[in-house]
């Protein structure tokens, strides 16, 4: 089985297709429909954006309604709500949009990962700039000062400023009075001990309460988690996890397809093995019948060669019908017996069977199918002497040891027959493709002196 790299044409083609059930839990709701598609695909981004606006719009309506009821100063609400909404929306959409663009370019895996990180970080930086800029603009429009501090639950308008200024003035007066009385008291009272002063200073420098610190830490963690989720950080992690599972699912599907094709080829082979070529038996028996009275010796030779052929082929048919591989030596023996039988039946035929390979693995019935095809479509229609040469040799092709089988005849060739379109040759094509993919081939060539050469090349294995 061929391996699948992360950025193959298959994966790019499947980017906008629904994920298989082995990879994703299928969801029919609009809120989670994006999970049905690969992360950072265009379809995933479209459904993710729809889910964001589908949640954001009703949430803004509800929050605005509550603010209208509870707040007497809508400027404060709008000054906070508008920048927050624009900032989070930009954070949610911009970085992931760039990630979708990066995925469409199909870069190498390492380069793609780096670009995805940079794109998400760039989206986060731009969203912060959007939030900070709109916040300054909103405060400037509302209060005439972009640097004013807005706090939820307190008023920040000019009236509140005057109130705070009055409070500060009253506090200063009270502090001055307290200082004067303290000075007077200090002149008439004994000196305070150094230990008492140190105790007061320790009380003034006590750290913040532990509960407040824990609350701040929890708030920080929650806010960081929300920002990472909204900004696509979780999606970035899911992308690699999902891609690994998707590639595993694609490899499993490819393996299942190959196994299915192989089972189908084996089934067709079993059917082919169970059948005896009708024209072969009929013509052979007819030749025996016609030769019995006029040429008894030839009739006897035909019967003897038929027995030799059946003795060579029937055990192979019984053992190879459900077998993926047979042996070259056995198939050469069967081809030799078949050609001897054909020579006894057609005296004008001569043949040769040669091999420089002692033995090798060979799918069942491939060689004999080529020989039968040469007899039926090349030799029988020809008038006059005819010859068939069967050769087997080892060659090296693209650095790989290959077995080459050649069945060459000097018959009528392509012009006088339908050679190459029979069921037997089509069966060989399918079986070679199922077993060896593109590493094996069947080639039919017209010979310069007439006839056809059928050539099978496949990996040489013992």
XYZ file of C-alpha atoms in Angstrom:
462
model
C 0.000 0.000 0.000
C 1.298 3.434 -0.902
C 1.806 5.853 1.955
C -0.040 9.138 2.089
C 1.850 12.322 2.920
C 0.098 15.142 4.804
C -0.276 17.408 1.749
C -1.165 14.953 -1.013
C -3.691 15.717 -3.735
C -6.100 13.382 -1.937
C -6.012 15.418 1.269
C -6.339 18.734 -0.585
C -9.330 17.363 -2.465
C -10.937 16.269 0.816
C -10.366 19.606 2.608
C -13.937 20.803 2.033
C -15.549 17.365 2.196
C -17.242 16.046 5.373
C -14.954 14.059 7.625
C -15.491 10.298 7.859
C -17.246 9.034 10.956
C -13.972 7.493 12.188
C -12.486 10.990 12.550
C -15.343 13.202 13.739
C -18.586 12.887 15.646
C -21.214 13.826 13.094
C -23.372 16.799 14.169
C -26.487 18.208 12.493
C -26.853 21.344 14.621
C -25.773 24.694 13.193
C -23.783 25.455 16.341
C -21.374 22.490 15.992
C -21.636 21.685 12.288
C -18.091 22.954 11.702
C -16.817 19.850 13.509
C -17.953 17.752 10.545
C -15.253 19.283 8.320
C -11.438 19.464 8.448
C -10.088 22.258 10.656
C -8.945 25.305 8.666
C -10.966 24.318 5.601
C -13.233 26.828 3.902
C -16.408 24.969 4.811
C -15.241 24.648 8.419
C -14.561 28.418 8.551
C -17.972 29.253 7.099
C -19.893 27.187 9.652
C -17.647 28.395 12.484
C -18.340 32.031 11.552
C -22.080 31.410 11.346
C -22.004 29.798 14.790
C -20.112 32.799 16.210
C -22.573 35.380 14.906
C -25.492 33.109 15.789
C -24.399 33.201 19.433
C -23.110 36.792 19.493
C -26.223 38.498 18.109
C -28.773 37.219 20.689
C -26.200 37.660 23.488
C -25.770 41.348 22.591
C -29.527 41.829 22.482
C -29.950 40.321 25.959
C -27.010 42.225 27.486
C -28.159 45.512 25.940
C -31.645 44.981 27.333
C -30.272 44.355 30.810
C -28.098 47.488 30.562
C -31.095 49.606 29.537
C -32.985 48.433 32.592
C -30.216 48.626 35.186
C -27.894 51.403 33.981
C -28.633 55.124 34.020
C -25.546 55.892 31.915
C -25.572 54.004 28.581
C -22.376 55.750 27.531
C -20.387 53.595 29.896
C -22.033 50.418 28.570
C -21.451 51.333 24.921
C -17.890 52.417 25.637
C -17.149 48.952 27.006
C -19.413 46.792 24.772
C -18.431 48.120 21.342
C -14.617 47.654 21.653
C -15.055 44.285 23.351
C -17.400 43.009 20.623
C -15.179 44.186 17.777
C -12.014 42.907 19.458
C -13.351 39.414 20.153
C -14.934 39.149 16.698
C -11.649 40.093 15.045
C -9.786 37.660 17.283
C -12.222 34.897 16.371
C -12.277 35.434 12.607
C -9.089 37.075 11.389
C -6.402 34.599 12.485
C -8.393 31.549 11.398
C -9.131 33.190 8.037
C -5.385 33.496 7.482
C -4.951 29.858 8.552
C -7.512 28.807 5.925
C -5.529 30.727 3.296
C -2.304 29.010 4.387
C -3.957 25.580 4.130
C -5.086 26.283 0.564
C -1.453 26.871 -0.470
C -0.498 23.292 0.495
C 2.973 24.096 1.810
C 5.308 21.480 3.240
C 4.294 20.230 6.676
C 6.927 22.088 8.753
C 6.551 25.326 6.806
C 2.776 25.082 7.051
C 2.890 24.644 10.838
C 5.142 27.694 11.251
C 2.922 29.818 9.008
C -0.202 28.714 10.882
C 1.317 29.794 14.209
C 2.433 33.140 12.759
C -0.978 33.729 11.197
C -2.863 33.056 14.431
C -0.478 35.281 16.425
C -0.831 38.025 13.824
C -4.601 37.777 14.078
C -4.360 38.083 17.871
C -2.118 41.170 17.599
C -4.430 42.862 15.087
C -7.471 42.086 17.227
C -5.800 43.680 20.266
C -5.023 46.742 18.177
C -8.661 46.830 17.041
C -9.856 46.566 20.654
C -7.487 49.218 21.987
C -8.143 51.652 19.131
C -11.945 51.394 19.259
C -11.875 51.668 23.057
C -9.896 54.917 22.874
C -12.188 56.271 20.157
C -15.341 55.306 22.071
C -14.124 57.031 25.264
C -13.092 60.105 23.336
C -16.492 60.368 21.650
C -18.399 59.700 24.875
C -16.374 61.750 27.376
C -14.004 63.864 25.293
C -11.009 62.082 26.819
C -9.605 58.852 25.369
C -7.485 58.171 28.459
C -10.284 58.215 30.994
C -10.576 55.066 33.117
C -13.940 53.286 32.863
C -14.856 50.867 35.638
C -17.958 48.695 35.743
C -20.318 49.547 38.601
C -19.156 53.173 39.189
C -19.836 56.357 37.348
C -17.002 58.034 35.480
C -18.614 61.258 34.262
C -17.688 64.854 35.102
C -20.133 64.969 38.021
C -18.425 61.967 39.520
C -15.074 63.669 39.029
C -16.266 66.712 40.993
C -17.630 64.447 43.683
C -14.309 62.641 43.966
C -12.499 66.002 44.037
C -14.755 67.185 46.885
C -14.127 63.966 48.754
C -10.402 64.421 48.297
C -10.626 68.007 49.641
C -12.617 66.903 52.670
C -10.152 64.087 53.268
C -7.242 66.525 53.091
C -8.910 68.850 55.636
C -9.600 65.957 57.938
C -6.026 64.790 57.598
C -4.710 68.251 58.441
C -6.899 68.459 61.560
C -5.816 65.017 62.628
C -2.186 65.966 62.163
C -2.569 69.085 64.268
C -4.260 67.254 67.100
C -1.681 64.507 66.894
C 1.111 67.074 67.181
C -0.510 68.649 70.204
C -1.032 65.305 71.781
C 2.541 64.290 71.060
C 3.875 67.341 72.976
C 2.017 66.369 76.134
C 2.223 62.578 76.062
C 5.164 60.198 76.614
C 7.132 58.966 73.593
C 5.849 55.926 71.762
C 8.163 52.945 72.014
C 10.083 51.755 68.971
C 8.410 48.360 69.186
C 4.941 49.926 68.846
C 6.041 51.897 65.759
C 7.434 48.764 64.120
C 4.160 46.949 64.794
C 2.161 49.724 63.114
C 4.472 49.711 60.092
C 4.075 45.916 59.772
C 0.294 46.294 59.772
C 0.488 48.937 57.038
C 2.718 46.720 54.830
C 0.661 43.484 55.062
C 0.336 41.719 51.602
C -3.034 41.327 49.895
C -5.345 38.723 51.210
C -4.623 35.158 49.881
C -8.224 34.779 48.722
C -7.930 37.893 46.554
C -4.719 36.568 45.010
C -6.343 33.228 44.223
C -9.315 35.002 42.696
C -7.045 37.074 40.475
C -5.145 33.979 39.373
C -8.347 32.096 38.537
C -9.621 35.111 36.626
C -6.376 35.281 34.674
C -6.527 31.563 33.799
C -10.163 31.817 32.714
C -9.519 34.891 30.582
C -6.424 33.310 29.000
C -8.426 30.156 28.239
C -11.197 32.185 26.623
C -8.709 34.142 24.497
C -6.911 30.964 23.376
C -10.217 29.286 22.487
C -11.666 32.270 20.662
C -8.377 33.017 18.864
C -8.048 29.517 17.380
C -5.440 28.040 19.723
C -7.587 24.980 20.451
C -8.342 24.657 16.734
C -4.594 24.652 16.005
C -4.136 21.671 18.346
C -7.192 19.917 16.902
C -5.862 20.475 13.384
C -2.808 18.251 13.889
C -4.724 15.681 15.902
C -7.476 15.564 13.297
C -5.080 15.390 10.357
C -3.288 12.407 11.835
C -6.571 10.566 12.332
C -7.752 11.578 8.846
C -4.611 10.192 7.200
C -5.009 6.963 9.153
C -8.641 6.722 7.977
C -7.614 7.374 4.355
C -4.925 4.703 4.548
C -7.454 2.270 6.009
C -9.917 3.058 3.211
C -7.185 2.564 0.596
C -6.263 -0.772 2.152
C -9.902 -1.862 2.146
C -10.259 -0.868 -1.521
C -7.132 -2.824 -2.435
C -8.363 -5.859 -0.518
C -11.754 -5.606 -2.193
C -10.162 -5.368 -5.654
C -7.938 -8.327 -4.858
C -10.886 -10.420 -3.667
C -12.757 -9.544 -6.834
C -9.771 -10.497 -8.974
C -9.436 -13.793 -7.098
C -13.137 -14.464 -7.605
C -12.820 -13.834 -11.338
C -9.757 -16.062 -11.400
C -11.704 -18.828 -9.664
C -14.439 -18.529 -12.273
C -11.849 -18.574 -15.045
C -10.158 -21.636 -13.546
C -13.488 -23.437 -13.258
C -14.095 -22.979 -16.984
C -12.399 -24.915 -19.773
C -12.108 -22.973 -23.004
C -14.959 -24.491 -25.088
C -13.397 -23.899 -28.469
C -10.191 -25.593 -27.328
C -11.860 -28.842 -26.286
C -14.307 -28.872 -29.180
C -11.605 -28.275 -31.779
C -9.268 -30.817 -30.187
C -11.914 -33.544 -30.061
C -13.019 -32.687 -33.585
C -9.405 -33.036 -34.742
C -9.126 -36.426 -33.022
C -12.372 -37.596 -34.644
C -11.301 -36.526 -38.132
C -7.834 -38.068 -37.765
C -8.934 -41.434 -36.384
C -9.872 -42.860 -39.799
C -7.302 -41.123 -41.998
C -4.330 -40.512 -39.662
C -4.570 -42.823 -36.649
C -1.030 -42.001 -35.546
C -1.767 -38.269 -35.461
C -5.012 -38.914 -33.570
C -3.058 -40.919 -31.018
C -0.491 -38.099 -30.699
C -3.267 -35.544 -30.159
C -4.796 -37.636 -27.398
C -1.377 -38.165 -25.752
C -0.620 -34.432 -25.799
C -4.114 -33.656 -24.448
C -3.452 -36.011 -21.546
C -0.085 -34.317 -20.907
C -1.719 -30.880 -20.999
C -4.521 -31.856 -18.613
C -2.013 -33.551 -16.306
C 0.001 -30.299 -16.201
C -2.901 -27.878 -15.812
C -5.640 -29.542 -13.756
C -3.544 -29.778 -10.518
C -2.604 -26.122 -10.971
C -6.247 -25.165 -11.449
C -7.219 -26.961 -8.246
C -4.422 -25.437 -6.173
C -4.167 -21.994 -7.805
C -7.828 -21.115 -8.037
C -7.744 -19.563 -4.583
C -4.012 -18.796 -4.546
C -2.487 -15.412 -5.185
C 0.779 -16.783 -6.616
C 1.789 -19.838 -8.648
C 5.192 -20.875 -10.005
C 6.827 -19.906 -13.284
C 8.251 -23.406 -13.888
C 4.798 -24.989 -13.678
C 3.301 -22.450 -16.065
C 6.143 -22.946 -18.550
C 5.483 -26.697 -18.425
C 1.770 -26.116 -19.036
C 2.527 -23.772 -21.963
C 4.896 -26.341 -23.484
C 2.251 -29.108 -23.187
C -0.430 -26.870 -24.662
C 1.724 -25.856 -27.644
C 2.681 -29.503 -28.279
C -1.016 -30.338 -28.373
C -1.688 -27.455 -30.748
C 1.231 -28.589 -32.937
C -0.270 -32.080 -33.154
C -3.586 -30.575 -34.108
C -2.110 -27.883 -36.410
C 1.005 -29.430 -38.024
C 2.038 -26.128 -39.624
C 2.719 -24.692 -36.153
C 6.189 -24.617 -34.613
C 7.089 -23.300 -31.191
C 9.868 -22.671 -28.692
C 9.803 -22.227 -24.890
C 12.932 -20.733 -23.313
C 13.739 -19.253 -19.904
C 16.861 -17.942 -18.198
C 14.996 -17.869 -14.872
C 14.876 -21.209 -13.099
C 11.725 -20.378 -11.157
C 9.846 -17.410 -9.765
C 6.463 -16.425 -8.386
C 3.854 -15.763 -11.066
C 0.091 -15.177 -10.748
C -1.874 -18.232 -11.913
C -2.879 -18.790 -15.564
C -1.236 -15.599 -16.869
C 1.241 -17.254 -19.223
C -1.169 -19.834 -20.600
C -3.736 -17.105 -21.218
C -1.255 -15.254 -23.447
C -0.410 -18.449 -25.326
C -4.091 -19.296 -25.893
C -4.705 -15.731 -27.097
C -1.834 -16.040 -29.616
C -3.215 -19.340 -30.966
C -6.801 -18.141 -31.219
C -6.243 -14.646 -32.661
C -2.886 -14.980 -34.431
C -2.154 -18.541 -35.580
C -5.532 -20.094 -36.388
C -6.617 -17.321 -38.812
C -3.246 -17.409 -40.631
C -2.660 -19.471 -43.751
C 0.681 -21.258 -43.943
C 3.483 -21.938 -41.448
C 3.311 -20.174 -38.117
C 5.573 -19.920 -35.107
C 5.141 -18.999 -31.428
C 8.093 -18.165 -29.169
C 7.688 -18.094 -25.383
C 10.543 -16.535 -23.424
C 11.085 -15.651 -19.772
C 13.977 -13.536 -18.556
C 15.018 -11.240 -15.712
C 15.608 -7.555 -16.391
C 16.299 -4.436 -14.335
C 13.835 -1.585 -14.719
C 14.231 1.653 -12.763
C 16.557 -0.084 -10.346
C 14.155 -2.973 -9.618
C 14.567 -6.599 -10.652
C 11.698 -7.535 -12.974
C 10.423 -10.727 -14.590
C 9.622 -10.295 -18.289
C 7.429 -12.836 -20.100
C 7.083 -12.578 -23.870
C 4.701 -14.554 -26.083
C 5.503 -13.626 -29.700
C 3.713 -14.980 -32.762
C 4.014 -14.334 -36.482
C 0.286 -14.590 -37.098
C -2.136 -12.157 -38.692
C -1.425 -9.369 -36.218
C -3.768 -6.609 -35.104
C -5.179 -6.004 -38.574
C -6.696 -9.455 -38.993
C -8.089 -10.066 -35.499
C -9.505 -8.591 -32.355
C -6.367 -9.464 -30.426
C -6.079 -7.549 -27.185
C -9.778 -7.053 -26.530
C -10.619 -10.472 -25.092
C -11.803 -11.302 -21.590
C -8.546 -13.127 -20.821
C -6.347 -10.081 -21.495
C -8.728 -7.770 -19.609
C -8.557 -10.181 -16.673
C -4.741 -10.044 -16.764
C -4.812 -6.228 -16.773
C -7.097 -6.104 -13.724
C -5.171 -8.711 -11.773
C -1.808 -7.048 -12.393
C -3.226 -3.683 -11.339
C -4.798 -5.142 -8.187
C -1.666 -7.042 -7.140
C 1.166 -4.713 -8.193
C -0.468 -1.336 -8.893
C 1.768 0.533 -11.375
C 4.766 -1.721 -10.836
C 3.495 -4.300 -13.355
C 2.192 -3.993 -16.902
C 0.840 -5.885 -19.900
C 1.947 -4.529 -23.284
C 0.872 -5.663 -26.756
C 3.209 -4.729 -29.614
C 3.010 -5.288 -33.351
C 6.110 -7.102 -34.619
C 7.983 -5.675 -37.637
C 7.750 -9.012 -39.526
C 4.087 -9.507 -38.701
C 2.268 -10.837 -35.694
C 2.011 -9.623 -32.111
C 4.258 -9.753 -29.052
C 2.435 -9.859 -25.711
C 4.750 -8.775 -22.880
C 4.173 -9.016 -19.133
C 6.560 -7.244 -16.762
C 6.199 -7.660 -13.015
C 8.489 -7.600 -9.943
C 10.753 -10.632 -9.758
C 10.145 -12.524 -6.526
C 11.079 -16.031 -5.509
